[in-house]
PDB file of C-alpha atoms in Angstrom:
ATOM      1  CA  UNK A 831     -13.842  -2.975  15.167  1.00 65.00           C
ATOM      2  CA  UNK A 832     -11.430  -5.554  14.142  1.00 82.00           C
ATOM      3  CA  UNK A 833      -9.069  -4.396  11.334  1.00 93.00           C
ATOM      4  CA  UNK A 834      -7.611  -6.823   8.709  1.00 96.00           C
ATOM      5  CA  UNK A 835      -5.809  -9.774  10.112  1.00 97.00           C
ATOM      6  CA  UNK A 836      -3.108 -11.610   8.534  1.00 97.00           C
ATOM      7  CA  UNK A 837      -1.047 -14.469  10.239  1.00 96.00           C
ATOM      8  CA  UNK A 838       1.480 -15.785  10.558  1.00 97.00           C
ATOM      9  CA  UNK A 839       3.096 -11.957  11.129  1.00 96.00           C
ATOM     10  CA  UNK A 840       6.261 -13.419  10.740  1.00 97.00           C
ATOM     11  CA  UNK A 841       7.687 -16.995   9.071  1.00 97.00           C
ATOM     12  CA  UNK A 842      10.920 -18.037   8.444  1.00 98.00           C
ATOM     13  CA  UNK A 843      11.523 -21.631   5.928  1.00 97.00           C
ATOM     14  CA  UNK A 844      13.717 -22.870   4.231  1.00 97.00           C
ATOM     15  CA  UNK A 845      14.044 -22.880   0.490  1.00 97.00           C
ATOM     16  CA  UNK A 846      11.553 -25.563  -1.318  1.00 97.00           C
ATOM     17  CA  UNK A 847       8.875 -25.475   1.530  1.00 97.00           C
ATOM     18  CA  UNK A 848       5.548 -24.886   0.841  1.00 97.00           C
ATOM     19  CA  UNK A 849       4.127 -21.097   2.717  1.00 98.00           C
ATOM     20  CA  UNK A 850       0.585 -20.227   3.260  1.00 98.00           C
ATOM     21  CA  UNK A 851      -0.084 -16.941   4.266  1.00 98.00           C
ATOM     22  CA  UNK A 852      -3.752 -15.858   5.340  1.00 98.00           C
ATOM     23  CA  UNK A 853      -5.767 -12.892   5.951  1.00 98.00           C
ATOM     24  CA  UNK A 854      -8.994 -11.990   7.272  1.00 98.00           C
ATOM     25  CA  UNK A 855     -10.441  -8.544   5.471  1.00 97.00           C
ATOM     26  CA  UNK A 856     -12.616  -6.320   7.322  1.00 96.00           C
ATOM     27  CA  UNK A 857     -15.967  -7.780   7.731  1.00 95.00           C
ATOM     28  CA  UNK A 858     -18.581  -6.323   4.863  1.00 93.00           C
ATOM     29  CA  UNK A 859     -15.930  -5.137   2.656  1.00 93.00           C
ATOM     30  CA  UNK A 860     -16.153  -6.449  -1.159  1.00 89.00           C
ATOM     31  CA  UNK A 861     -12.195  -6.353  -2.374  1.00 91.00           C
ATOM     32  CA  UNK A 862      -9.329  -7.988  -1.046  1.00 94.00           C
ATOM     33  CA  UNK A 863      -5.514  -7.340  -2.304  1.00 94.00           C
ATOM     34  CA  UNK A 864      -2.207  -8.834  -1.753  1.00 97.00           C
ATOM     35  CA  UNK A 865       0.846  -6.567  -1.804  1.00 96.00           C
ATOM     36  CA  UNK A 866       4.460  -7.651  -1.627  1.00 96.00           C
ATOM     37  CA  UNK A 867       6.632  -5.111  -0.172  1.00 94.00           C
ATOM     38  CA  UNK A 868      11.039  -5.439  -0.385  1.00 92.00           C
ATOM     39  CA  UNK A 869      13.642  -2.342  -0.624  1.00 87.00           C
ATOM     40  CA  UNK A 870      14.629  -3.241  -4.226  1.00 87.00           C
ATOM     41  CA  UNK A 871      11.354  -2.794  -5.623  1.00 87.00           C
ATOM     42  CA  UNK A 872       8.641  -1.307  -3.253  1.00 87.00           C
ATOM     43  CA  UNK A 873       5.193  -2.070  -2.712  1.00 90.00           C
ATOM     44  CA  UNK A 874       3.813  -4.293  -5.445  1.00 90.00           C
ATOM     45  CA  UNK A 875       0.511  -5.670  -6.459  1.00 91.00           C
ATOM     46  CA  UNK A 876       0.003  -9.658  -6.576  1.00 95.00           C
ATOM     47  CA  UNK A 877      -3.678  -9.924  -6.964  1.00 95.00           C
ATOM     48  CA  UNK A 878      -6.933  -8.591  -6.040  1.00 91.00           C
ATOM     49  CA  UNK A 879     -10.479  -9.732  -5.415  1.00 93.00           C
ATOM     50  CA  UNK A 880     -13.228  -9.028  -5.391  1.00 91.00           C
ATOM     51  CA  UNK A 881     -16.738 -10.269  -4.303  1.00 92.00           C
ATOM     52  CA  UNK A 882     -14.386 -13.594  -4.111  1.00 94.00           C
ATOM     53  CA  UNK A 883     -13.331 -13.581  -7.907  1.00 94.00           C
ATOM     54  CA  UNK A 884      -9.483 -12.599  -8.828  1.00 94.00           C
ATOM     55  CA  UNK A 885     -10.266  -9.755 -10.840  1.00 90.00           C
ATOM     56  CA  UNK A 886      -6.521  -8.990 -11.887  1.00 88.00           C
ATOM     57  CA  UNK A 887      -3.801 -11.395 -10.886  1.00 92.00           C
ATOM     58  CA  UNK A 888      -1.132  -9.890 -13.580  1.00 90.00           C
ATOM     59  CA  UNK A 889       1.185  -9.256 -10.589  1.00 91.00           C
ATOM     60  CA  UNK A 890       1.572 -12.475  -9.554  1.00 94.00           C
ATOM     61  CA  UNK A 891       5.135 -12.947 -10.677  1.00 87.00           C
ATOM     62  CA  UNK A 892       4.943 -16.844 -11.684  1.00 85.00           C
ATOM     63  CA  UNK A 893       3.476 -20.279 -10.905  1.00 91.00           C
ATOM     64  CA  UNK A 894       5.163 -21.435  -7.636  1.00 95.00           C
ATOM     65  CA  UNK A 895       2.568 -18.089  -6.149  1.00 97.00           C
ATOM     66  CA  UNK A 896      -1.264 -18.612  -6.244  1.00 97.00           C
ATOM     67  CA  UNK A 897      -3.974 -17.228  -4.188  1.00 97.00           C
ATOM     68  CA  UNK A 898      -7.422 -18.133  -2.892  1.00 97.00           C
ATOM     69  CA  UNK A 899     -10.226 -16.615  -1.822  1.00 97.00           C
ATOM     70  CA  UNK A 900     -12.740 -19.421  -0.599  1.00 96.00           C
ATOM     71  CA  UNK A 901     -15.201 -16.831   1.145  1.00 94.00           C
ATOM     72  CA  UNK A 902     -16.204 -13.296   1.824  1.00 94.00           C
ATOM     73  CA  UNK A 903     -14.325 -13.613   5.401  1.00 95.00           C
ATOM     74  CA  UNK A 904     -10.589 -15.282   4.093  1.00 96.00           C
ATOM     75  CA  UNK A 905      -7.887 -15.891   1.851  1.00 98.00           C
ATOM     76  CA  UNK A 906      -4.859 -17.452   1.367  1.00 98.00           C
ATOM     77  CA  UNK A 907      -1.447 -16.587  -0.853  1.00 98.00           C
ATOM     78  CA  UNK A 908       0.627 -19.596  -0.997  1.00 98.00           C
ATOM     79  CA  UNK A 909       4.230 -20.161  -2.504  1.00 97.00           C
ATOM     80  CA  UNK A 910       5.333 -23.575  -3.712  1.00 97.00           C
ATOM     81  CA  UNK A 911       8.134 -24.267  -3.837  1.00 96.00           C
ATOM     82  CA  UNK A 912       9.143 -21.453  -1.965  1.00 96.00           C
ATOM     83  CA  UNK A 913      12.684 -19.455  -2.795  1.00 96.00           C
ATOM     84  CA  UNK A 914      15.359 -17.256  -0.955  1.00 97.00           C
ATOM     85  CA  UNK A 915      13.941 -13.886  -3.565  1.00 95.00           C
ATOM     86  CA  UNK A 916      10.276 -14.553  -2.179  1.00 96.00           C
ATOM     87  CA  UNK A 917      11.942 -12.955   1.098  1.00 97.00           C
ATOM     88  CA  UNK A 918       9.996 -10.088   1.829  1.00 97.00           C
ATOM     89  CA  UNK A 919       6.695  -8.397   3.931  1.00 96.00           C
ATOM     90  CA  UNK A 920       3.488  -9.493   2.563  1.00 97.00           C
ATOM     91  CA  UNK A 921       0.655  -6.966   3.138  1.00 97.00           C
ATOM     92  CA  UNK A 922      -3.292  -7.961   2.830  1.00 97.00           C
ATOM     93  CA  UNK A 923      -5.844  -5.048   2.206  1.00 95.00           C
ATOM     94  CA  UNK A 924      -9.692  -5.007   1.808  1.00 94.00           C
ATOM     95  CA  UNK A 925     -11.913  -1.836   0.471  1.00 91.00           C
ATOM     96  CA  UNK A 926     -16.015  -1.399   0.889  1.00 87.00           C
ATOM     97  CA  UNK A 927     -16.554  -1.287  -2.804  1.00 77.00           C
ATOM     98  CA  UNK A 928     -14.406  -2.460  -5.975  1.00 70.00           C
ATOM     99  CA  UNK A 929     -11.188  -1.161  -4.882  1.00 62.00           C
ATOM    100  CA  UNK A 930     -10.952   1.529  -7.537  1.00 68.00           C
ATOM    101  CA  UNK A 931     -11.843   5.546  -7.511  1.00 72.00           C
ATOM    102  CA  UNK A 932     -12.234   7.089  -3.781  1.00 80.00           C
ATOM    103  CA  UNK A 933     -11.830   3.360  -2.336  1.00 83.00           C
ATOM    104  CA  UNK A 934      -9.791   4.260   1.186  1.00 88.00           C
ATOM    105  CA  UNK A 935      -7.309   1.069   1.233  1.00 91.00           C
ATOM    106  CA  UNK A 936      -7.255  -0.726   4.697  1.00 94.00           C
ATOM    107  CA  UNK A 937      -3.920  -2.710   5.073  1.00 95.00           C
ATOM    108  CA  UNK A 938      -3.145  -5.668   8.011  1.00 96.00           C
ATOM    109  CA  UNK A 939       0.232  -5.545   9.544  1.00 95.00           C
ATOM    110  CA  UNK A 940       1.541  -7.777   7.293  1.00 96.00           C
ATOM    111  CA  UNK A 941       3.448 -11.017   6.999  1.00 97.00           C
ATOM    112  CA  UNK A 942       7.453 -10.517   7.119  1.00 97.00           C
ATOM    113  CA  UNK A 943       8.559 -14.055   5.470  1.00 98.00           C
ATOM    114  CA  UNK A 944      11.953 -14.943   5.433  1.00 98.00           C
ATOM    115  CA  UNK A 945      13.170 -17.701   3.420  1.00 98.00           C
ATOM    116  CA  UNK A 946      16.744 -19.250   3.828  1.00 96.00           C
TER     117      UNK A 946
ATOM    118  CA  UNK B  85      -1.529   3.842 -18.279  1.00 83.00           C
ATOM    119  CA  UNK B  86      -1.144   5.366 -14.780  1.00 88.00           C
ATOM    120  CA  UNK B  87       1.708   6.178 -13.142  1.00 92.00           C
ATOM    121  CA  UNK B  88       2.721   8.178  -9.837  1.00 94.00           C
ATOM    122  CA  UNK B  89       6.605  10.046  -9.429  1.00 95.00           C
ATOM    123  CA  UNK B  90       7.373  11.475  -5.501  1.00 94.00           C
ATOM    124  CA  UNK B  91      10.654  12.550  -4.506  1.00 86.00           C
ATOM    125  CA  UNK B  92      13.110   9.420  -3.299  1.00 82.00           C
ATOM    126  CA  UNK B  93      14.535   9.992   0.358  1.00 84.00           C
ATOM    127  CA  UNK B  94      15.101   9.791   3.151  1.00 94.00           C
ATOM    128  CA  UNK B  95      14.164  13.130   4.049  1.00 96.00           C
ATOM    129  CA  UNK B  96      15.821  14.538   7.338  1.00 97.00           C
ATOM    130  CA  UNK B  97      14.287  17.010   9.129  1.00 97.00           C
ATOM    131  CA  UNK B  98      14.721  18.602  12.580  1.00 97.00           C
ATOM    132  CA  UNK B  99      11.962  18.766  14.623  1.00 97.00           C
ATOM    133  CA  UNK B 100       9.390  21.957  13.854  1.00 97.00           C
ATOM    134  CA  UNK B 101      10.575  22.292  10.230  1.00 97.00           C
ATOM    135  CA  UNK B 102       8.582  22.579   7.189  1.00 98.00           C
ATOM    136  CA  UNK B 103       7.839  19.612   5.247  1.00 97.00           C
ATOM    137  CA  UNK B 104       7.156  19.266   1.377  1.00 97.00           C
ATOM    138  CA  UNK B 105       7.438  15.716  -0.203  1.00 97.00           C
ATOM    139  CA  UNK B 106       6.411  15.925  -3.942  1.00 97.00           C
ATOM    140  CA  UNK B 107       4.035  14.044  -5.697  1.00 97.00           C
ATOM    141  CA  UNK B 108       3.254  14.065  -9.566  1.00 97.00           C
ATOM    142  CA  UNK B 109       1.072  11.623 -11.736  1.00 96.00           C
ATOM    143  CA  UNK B 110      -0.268  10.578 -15.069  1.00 95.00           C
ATOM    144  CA  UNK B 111      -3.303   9.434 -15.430  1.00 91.00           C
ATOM    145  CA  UNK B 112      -5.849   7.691 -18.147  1.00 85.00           C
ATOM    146  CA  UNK B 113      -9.691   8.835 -16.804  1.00 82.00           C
ATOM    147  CA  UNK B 114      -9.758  11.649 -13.899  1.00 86.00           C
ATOM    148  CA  UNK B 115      -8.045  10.044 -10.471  1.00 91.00           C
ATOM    149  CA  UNK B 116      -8.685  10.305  -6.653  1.00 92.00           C
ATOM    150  CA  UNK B 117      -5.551  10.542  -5.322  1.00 95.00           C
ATOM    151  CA  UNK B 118      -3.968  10.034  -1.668  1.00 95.00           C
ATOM    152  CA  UNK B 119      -1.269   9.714   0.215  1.00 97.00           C
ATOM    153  CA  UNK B 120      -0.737   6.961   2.885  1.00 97.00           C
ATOM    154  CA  UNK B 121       1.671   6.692   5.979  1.00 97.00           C
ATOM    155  CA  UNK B 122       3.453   3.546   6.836  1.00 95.00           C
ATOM    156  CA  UNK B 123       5.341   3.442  10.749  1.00 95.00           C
ATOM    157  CA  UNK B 124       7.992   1.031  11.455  1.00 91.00           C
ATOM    158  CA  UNK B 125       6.709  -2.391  11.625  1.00 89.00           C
ATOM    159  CA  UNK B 126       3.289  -1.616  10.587  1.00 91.00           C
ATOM    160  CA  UNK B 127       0.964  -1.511   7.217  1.00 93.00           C
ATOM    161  CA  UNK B 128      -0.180   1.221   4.905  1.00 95.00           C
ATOM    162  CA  UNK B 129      -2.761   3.516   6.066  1.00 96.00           C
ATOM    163  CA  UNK B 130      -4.604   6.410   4.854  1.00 96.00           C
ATOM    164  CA  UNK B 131      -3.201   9.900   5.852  1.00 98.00           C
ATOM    165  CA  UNK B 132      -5.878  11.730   3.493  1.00 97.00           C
ATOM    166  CA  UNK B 133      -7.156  11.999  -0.307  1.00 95.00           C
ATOM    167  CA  UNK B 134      -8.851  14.144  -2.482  1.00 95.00           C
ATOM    168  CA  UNK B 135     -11.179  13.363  -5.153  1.00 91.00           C
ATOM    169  CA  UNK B 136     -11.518  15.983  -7.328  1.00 91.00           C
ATOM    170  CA  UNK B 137      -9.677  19.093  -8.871  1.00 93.00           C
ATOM    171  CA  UNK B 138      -8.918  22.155  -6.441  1.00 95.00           C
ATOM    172  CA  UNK B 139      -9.948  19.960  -3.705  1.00 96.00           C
ATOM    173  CA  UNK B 140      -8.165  20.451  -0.690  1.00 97.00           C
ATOM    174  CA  UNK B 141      -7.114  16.927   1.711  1.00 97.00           C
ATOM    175  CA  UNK B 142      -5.747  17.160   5.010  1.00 97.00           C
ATOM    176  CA  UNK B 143      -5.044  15.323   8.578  1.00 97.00           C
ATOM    177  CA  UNK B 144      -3.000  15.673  11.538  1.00 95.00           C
ATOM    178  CA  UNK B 145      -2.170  18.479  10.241  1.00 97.00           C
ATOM    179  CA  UNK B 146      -0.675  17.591   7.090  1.00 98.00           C
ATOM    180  CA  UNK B 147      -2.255  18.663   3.851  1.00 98.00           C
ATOM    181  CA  UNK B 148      -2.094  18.300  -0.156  1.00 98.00           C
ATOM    182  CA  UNK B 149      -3.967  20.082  -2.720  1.00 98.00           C
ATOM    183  CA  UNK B 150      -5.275  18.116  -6.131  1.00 97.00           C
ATOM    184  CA  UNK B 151      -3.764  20.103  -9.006  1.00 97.00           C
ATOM    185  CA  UNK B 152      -4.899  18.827 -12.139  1.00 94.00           C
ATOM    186  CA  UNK B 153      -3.511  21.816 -14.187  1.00 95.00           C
ATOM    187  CA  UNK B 154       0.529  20.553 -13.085  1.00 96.00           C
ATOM    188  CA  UNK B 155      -1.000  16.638 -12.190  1.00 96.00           C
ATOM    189  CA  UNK B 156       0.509  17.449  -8.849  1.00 97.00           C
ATOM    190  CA  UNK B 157      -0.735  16.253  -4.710  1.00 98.00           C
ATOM    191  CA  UNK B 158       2.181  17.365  -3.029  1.00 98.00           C
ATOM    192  CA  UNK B 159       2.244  16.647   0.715  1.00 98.00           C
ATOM    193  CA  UNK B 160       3.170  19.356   3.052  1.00 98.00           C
ATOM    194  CA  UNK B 161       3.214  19.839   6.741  1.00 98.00           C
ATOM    195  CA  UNK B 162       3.799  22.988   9.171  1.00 97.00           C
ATOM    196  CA  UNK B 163       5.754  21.823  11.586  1.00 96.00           C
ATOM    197  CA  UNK B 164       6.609  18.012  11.352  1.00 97.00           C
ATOM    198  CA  UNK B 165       7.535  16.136  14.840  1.00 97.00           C
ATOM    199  CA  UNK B 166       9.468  13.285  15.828  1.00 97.00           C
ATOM    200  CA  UNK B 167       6.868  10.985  15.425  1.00 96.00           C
ATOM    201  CA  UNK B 168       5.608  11.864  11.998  1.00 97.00           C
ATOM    202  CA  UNK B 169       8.810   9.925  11.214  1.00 97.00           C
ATOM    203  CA  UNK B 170       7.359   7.236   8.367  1.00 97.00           C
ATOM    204  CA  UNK B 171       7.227   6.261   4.997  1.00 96.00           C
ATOM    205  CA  UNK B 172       4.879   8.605   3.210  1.00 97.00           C
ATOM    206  CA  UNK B 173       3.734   6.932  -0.568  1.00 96.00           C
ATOM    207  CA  UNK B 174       1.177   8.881  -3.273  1.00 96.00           C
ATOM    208  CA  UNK B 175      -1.310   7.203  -4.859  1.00 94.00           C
ATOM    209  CA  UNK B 176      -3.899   7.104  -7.540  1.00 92.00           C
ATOM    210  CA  UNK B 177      -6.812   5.391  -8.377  1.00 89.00           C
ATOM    211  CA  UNK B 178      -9.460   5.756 -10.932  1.00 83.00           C
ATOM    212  CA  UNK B 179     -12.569   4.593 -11.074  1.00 69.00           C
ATOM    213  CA  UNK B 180     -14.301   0.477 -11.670  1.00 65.00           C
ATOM    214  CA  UNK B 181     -12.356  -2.261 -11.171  1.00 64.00           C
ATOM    215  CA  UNK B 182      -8.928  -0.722 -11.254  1.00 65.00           C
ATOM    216  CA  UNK B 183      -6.002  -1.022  -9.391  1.00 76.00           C
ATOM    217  CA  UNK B 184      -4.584   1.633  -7.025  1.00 85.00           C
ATOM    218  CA  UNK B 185      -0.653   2.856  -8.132  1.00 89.00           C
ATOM    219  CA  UNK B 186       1.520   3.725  -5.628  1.00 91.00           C
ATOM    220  CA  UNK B 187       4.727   5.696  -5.693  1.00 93.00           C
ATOM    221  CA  UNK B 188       7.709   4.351  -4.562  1.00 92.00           C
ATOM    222  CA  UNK B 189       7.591   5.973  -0.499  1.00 94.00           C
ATOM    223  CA  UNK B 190       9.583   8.506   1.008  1.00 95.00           C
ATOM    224  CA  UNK B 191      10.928   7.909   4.065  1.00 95.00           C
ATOM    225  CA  UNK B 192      11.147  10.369   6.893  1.00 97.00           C
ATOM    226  CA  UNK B 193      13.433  11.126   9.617  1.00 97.00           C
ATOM    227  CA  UNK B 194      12.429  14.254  12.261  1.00 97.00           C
ATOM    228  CA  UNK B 195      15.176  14.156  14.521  1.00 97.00           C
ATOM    229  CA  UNK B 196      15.218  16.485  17.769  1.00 95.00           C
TER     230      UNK B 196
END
């Protein structure tokens, strides 16, 4: 079976383009995250889904980042305009049920964006 | 709110040693907890977890017990090899729509 998919895995811009990252969750799961992963400050939460509705988007840290979720089979993060700090890898996960208690996270290989 | 502490690394082992990496937590409502393994170049995934209290996870050979009396999943491992080498992060999640927390990763190094 096809894990989660995310593409571009890697995507270097310059500073004020526009990025749109995607990811394809595992088919038949109900949740959907985006993570943001750098050295300084580890693996943090941007949003999560779930049955297609943003159910906590607290982590998105401010409104050049949105996200999408048009359908049970895809997503998009984007970044407008983007900025040199936004450099970092950008995971996708999906879970069977609502994400929380014994919810096994299943993570894509991520997007490593790079912005100059 | 919830929270997860594990030991910062790296962690340097030679090959056959025992590993311990430490893992502590608070926790509002009664957590499953896990810990996750993440290889160069590649995402998260799910080494084991354990739902309740006394429970007992374990994997390839790695294992953690839930210890609700010291709010404790350490992560320990026999005889680690070279290519256990990874970032190893603990994690809790409690029930409904709630977020999962992870700790900050420890990294690993088994050298030969």
């Amino acid at each position: 079976d096809a894990g989660v998919i995310q593409s571009p895995r890697h995507e270097v811009t310059e500073m004020g383009q526009e990025v749109t990252l995607r990811c394809k969750p595992i088919s038949g799961h109900n949740s959907l995250f985006w993570y943001r992963q750098t050295m300084m400050r580890g693996l943090e939460l941007l949003i999560y889904f779930n049955n297609n509705v943003p159910i906590d988007d607290s982590g998105m840290p401010e409104d050049r980042f949105s996200a999408k979720m048009p359908n049970a089979s895809f997503s998009t993060l984007k970044i407008q305009p983007s900025e040199p700090r936004d450099s970092a890898v950008y995971f996708c996960a999906s879970t069977p049920g609502s994400g929380g208690g014994t919810d096994t996270q299943y993570f894509g290989p991520g997007t490593r964006l790079t912005v100059l | 709110g919830n929270s997860v502490t594990q030991m910062e690394g790296p962690v340097t082992l030679s090959e056959e040693a025992f590993l311990t990496i430490n893992c502590t937590y608070t926790a509002t409502g009664y957590p499953s907890l896990f810990w996750y393994v993440q290889y160069p170049g590649e995402g998260l995934q799910l080494l084991l977890k354990a739902t309740k209290a006394d429970d007992k996870g374990s994997n390839k050979g790695f294992e953690a017990t839930y210890r609700k009396e010291t709010t404790s999943f350490h992560l320990e491992k026999g005889s680690v090899q070279v290519s256990d080498s990874a970032v190893y992060f603990c994690a809790l999640s409690v029930g409904g729509y709630q977020k999962v927390t992870f700790g900050i990763g420890t990294k690993l190094q088994v050298i030969p």
